[in-house]
PDB file of C-alpha atoms in Angstrom:
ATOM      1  CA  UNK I   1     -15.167  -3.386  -6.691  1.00  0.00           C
ATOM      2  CA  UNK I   2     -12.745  -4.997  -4.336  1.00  0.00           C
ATOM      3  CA  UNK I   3     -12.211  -9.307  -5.192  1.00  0.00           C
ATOM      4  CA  UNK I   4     -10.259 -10.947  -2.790  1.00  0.00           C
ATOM      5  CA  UNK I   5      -7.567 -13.218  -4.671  1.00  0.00           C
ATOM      6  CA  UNK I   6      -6.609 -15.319  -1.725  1.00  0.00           C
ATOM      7  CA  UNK I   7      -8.194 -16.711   1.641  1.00  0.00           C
ATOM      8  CA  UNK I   8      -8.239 -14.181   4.524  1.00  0.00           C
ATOM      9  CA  UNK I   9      -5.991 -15.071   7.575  1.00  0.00           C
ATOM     10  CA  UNK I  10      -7.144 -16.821  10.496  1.00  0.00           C
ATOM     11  CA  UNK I  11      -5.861 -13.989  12.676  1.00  0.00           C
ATOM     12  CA  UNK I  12      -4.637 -10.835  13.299  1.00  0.00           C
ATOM     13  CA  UNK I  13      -0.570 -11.214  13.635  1.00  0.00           C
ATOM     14  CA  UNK I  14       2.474  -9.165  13.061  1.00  0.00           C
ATOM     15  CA  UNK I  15       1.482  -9.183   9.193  1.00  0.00           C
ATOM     16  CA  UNK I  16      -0.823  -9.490   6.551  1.00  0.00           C
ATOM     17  CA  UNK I  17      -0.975 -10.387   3.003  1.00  0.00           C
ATOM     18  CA  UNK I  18      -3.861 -10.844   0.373  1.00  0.00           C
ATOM     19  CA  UNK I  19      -4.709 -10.244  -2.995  1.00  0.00           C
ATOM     20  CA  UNK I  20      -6.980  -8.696  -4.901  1.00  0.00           C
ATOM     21  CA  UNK I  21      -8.013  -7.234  -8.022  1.00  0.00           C
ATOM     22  CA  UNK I  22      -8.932  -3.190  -7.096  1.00  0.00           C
ATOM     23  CA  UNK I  23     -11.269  -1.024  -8.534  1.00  0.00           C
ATOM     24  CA  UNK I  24     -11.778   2.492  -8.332  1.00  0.00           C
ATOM     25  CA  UNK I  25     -12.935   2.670  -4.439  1.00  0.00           C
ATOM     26  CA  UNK I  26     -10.690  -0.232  -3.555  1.00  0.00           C
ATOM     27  CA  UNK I  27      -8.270   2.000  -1.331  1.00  0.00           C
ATOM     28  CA  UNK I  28     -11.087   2.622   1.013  1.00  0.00           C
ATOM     29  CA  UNK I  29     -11.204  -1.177   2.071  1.00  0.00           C
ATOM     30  CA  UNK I  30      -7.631  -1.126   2.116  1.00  0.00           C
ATOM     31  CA  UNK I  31      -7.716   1.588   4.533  1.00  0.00           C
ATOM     32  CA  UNK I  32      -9.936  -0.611   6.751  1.00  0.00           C
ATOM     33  CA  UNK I  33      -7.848  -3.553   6.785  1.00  0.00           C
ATOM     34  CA  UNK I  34      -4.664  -1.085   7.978  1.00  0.00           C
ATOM     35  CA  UNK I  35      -6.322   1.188  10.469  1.00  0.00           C
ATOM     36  CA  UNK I  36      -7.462  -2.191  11.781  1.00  0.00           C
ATOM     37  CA  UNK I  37      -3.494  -3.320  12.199  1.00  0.00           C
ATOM     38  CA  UNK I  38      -2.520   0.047  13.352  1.00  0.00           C
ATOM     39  CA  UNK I  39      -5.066  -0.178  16.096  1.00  0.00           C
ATOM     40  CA  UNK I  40      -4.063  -3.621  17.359  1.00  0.00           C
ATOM     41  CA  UNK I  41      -0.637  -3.058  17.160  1.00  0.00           C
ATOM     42  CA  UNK I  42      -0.953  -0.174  19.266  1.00  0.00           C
ATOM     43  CA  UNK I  43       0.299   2.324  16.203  1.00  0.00           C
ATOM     44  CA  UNK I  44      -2.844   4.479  15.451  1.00  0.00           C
ATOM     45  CA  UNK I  45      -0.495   7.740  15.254  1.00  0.00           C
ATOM     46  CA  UNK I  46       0.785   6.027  11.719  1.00  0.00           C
ATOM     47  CA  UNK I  47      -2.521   5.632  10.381  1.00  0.00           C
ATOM     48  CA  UNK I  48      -3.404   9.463   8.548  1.00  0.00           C
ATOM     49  CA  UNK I  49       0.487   9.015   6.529  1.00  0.00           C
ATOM     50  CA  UNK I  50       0.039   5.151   6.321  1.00  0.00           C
ATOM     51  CA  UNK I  51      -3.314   5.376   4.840  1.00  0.00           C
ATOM     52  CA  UNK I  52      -2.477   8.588   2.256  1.00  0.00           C
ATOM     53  CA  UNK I  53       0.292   6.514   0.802  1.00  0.00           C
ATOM     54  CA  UNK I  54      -1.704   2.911   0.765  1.00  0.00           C
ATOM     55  CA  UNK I  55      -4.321   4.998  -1.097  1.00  0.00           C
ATOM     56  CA  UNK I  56      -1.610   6.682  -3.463  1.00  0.00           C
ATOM     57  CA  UNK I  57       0.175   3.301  -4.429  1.00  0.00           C
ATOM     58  CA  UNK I  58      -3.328   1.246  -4.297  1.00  0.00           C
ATOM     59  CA  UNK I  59      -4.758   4.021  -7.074  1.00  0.00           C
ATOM     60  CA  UNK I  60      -1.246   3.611  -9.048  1.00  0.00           C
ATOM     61  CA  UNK I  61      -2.363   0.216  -9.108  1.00  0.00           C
ATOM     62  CA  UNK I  62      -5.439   0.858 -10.890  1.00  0.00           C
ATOM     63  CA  UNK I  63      -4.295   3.537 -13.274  1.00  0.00           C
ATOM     64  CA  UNK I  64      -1.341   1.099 -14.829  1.00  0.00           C
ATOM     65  CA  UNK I  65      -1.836  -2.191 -14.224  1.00  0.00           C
ATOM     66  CA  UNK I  66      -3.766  -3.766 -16.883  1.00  0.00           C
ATOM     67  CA  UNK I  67      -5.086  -6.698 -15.079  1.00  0.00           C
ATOM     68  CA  UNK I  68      -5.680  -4.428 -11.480  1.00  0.00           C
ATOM     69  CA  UNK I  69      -4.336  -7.407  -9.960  1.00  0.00           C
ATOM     70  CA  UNK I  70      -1.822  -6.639  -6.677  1.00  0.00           C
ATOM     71  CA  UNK I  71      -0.659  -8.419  -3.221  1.00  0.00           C
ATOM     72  CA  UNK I  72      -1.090  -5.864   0.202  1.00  0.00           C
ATOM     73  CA  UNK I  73       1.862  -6.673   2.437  1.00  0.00           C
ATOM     74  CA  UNK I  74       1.094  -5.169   5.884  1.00  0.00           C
ATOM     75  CA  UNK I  75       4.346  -5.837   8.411  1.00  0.00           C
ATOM     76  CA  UNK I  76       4.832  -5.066  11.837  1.00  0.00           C
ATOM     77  CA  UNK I  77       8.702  -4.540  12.007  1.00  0.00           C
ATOM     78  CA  UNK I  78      10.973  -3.306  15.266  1.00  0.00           C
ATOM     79  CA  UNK I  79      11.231   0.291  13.775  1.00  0.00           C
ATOM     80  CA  UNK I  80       7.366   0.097  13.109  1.00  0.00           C
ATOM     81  CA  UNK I  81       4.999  -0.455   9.655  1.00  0.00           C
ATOM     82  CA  UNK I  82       6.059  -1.343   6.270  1.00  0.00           C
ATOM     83  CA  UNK I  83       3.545  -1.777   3.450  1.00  0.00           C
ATOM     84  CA  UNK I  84       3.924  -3.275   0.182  1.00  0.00           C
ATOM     85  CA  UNK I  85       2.107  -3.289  -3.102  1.00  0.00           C
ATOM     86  CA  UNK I  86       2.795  -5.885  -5.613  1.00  0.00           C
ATOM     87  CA  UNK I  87       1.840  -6.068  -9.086  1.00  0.00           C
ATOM     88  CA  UNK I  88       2.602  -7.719 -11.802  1.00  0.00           C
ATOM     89  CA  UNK I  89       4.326  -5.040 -14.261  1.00  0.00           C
ATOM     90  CA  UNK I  90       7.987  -5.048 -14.779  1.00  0.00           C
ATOM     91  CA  UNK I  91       9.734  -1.811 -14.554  1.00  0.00           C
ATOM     92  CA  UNK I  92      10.855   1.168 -11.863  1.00  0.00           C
ATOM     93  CA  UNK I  93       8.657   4.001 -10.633  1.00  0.00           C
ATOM     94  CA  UNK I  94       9.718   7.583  -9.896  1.00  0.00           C
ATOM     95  CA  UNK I  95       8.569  10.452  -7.898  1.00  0.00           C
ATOM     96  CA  UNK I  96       8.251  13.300  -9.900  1.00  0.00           C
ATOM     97  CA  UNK I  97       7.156  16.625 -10.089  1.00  0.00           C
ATOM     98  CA  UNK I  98       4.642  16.976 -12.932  1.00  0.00           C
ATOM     99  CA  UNK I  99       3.011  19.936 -13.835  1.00  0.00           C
ATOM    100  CA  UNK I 100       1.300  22.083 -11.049  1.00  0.00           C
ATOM    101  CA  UNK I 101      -2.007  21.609 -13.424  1.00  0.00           C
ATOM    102  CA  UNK I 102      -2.052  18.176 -14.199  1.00  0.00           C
ATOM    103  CA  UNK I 103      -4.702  15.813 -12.828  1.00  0.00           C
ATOM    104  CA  UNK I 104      -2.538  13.429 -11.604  1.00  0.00           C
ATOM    105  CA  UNK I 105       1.361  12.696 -11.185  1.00  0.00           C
ATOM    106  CA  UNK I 106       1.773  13.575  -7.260  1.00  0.00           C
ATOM    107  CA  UNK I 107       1.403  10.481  -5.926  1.00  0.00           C
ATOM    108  CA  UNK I 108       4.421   9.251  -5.235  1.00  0.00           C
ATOM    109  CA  UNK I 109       5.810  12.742  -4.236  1.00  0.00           C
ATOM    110  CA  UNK I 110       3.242  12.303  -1.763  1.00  0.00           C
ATOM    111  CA  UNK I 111       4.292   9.110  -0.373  1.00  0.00           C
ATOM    112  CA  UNK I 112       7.488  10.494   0.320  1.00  0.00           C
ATOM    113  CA  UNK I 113       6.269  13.059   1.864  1.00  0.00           C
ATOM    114  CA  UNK I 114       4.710  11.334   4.569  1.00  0.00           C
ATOM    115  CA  UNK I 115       6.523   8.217   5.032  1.00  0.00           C
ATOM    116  CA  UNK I 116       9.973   7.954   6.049  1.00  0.00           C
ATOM    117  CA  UNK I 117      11.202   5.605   3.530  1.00  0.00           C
ATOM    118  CA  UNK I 118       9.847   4.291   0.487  1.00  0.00           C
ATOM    119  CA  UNK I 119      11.063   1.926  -2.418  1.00  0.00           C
ATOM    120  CA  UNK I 120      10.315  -0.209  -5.626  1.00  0.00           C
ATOM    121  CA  UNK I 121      11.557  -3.976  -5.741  1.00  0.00           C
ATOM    122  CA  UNK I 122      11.808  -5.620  -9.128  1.00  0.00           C
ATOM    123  CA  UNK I 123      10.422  -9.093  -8.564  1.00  0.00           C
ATOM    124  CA  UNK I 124      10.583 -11.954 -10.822  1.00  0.00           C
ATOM    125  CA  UNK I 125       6.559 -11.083 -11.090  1.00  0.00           C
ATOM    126  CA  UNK I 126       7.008  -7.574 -11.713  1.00  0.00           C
ATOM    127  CA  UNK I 127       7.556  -5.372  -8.871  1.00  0.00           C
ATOM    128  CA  UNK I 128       6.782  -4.504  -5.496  1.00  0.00           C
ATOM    129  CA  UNK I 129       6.311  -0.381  -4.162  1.00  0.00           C
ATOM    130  CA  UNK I 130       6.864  -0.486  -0.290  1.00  0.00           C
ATOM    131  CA  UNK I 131       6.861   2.227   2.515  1.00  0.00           C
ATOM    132  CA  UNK I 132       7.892   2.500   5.963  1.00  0.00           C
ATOM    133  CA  UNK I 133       6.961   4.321   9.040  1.00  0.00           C
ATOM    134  CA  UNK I 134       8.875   4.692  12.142  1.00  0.00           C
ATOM    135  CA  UNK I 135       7.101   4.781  15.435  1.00  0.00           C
TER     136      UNK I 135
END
């Protein structure tokens, strides 16, 4: 179950930020909420790689953070989209290959995959996992 942390905005503008505490089918919402913004802005080509990686580093989100809490960034920059995905755990994150039989582990492999850039940001919270798309 999705709980909205903070009051929605009064309108759709060049960004978007909210918090919330996810769940297990919480990336579904949050795929919504972008495909909305990818729409208005007149970006809808963005949305299947912009929604796989919101879904990869929402689900991150509930696998290892204890509290589920995060913050959704959506920006509308010059080059295109960024999204961001705070939380409140300290420490880096890596792509990696895991084993070709493991359950899980991919996710961020993914995300680079199909963005064009992507990054963690320590924050004096915790951290913050972005990615970009160029239009």
């Amino acid at each position: 179950m999705n709980h909205a942390t903070e009051p929605p905005p009064a309108e759709i503008d060049a960004n978007y930020r909210m918090g919330f505490t996810v769940g297990e089918h919480s990336a579904r919402h949050m795929r919504r909420i972008l495909r909305s913004f990818l729409a208005h802005w007149r970006l809808p080509h963005l949305t299947d790689a912009a929604e796989l990686a919101l879904t990869e580093l929402v689900a991150n989100v509930v696998r290892h953070v204890p509290d589920r809490r995060c913050a959704v960034i959506v920006l509308l920059e010059p080059y295109g989209l960024r999204v961001e995905v705070a939380d409140g755990v300290a420490g880096t994150v890596a792509a990696k290959g895991g084993d070709p039989l493991d359950d899980g582990g991919r996710g961020l492999l993914l995300v680079e995959a199909v963005t064009d850039r992507w990054g963690v940001e320590e924050t004096p919270e915790g951290k913050r996992v972005w990615f970009e798309c160029d239009a």
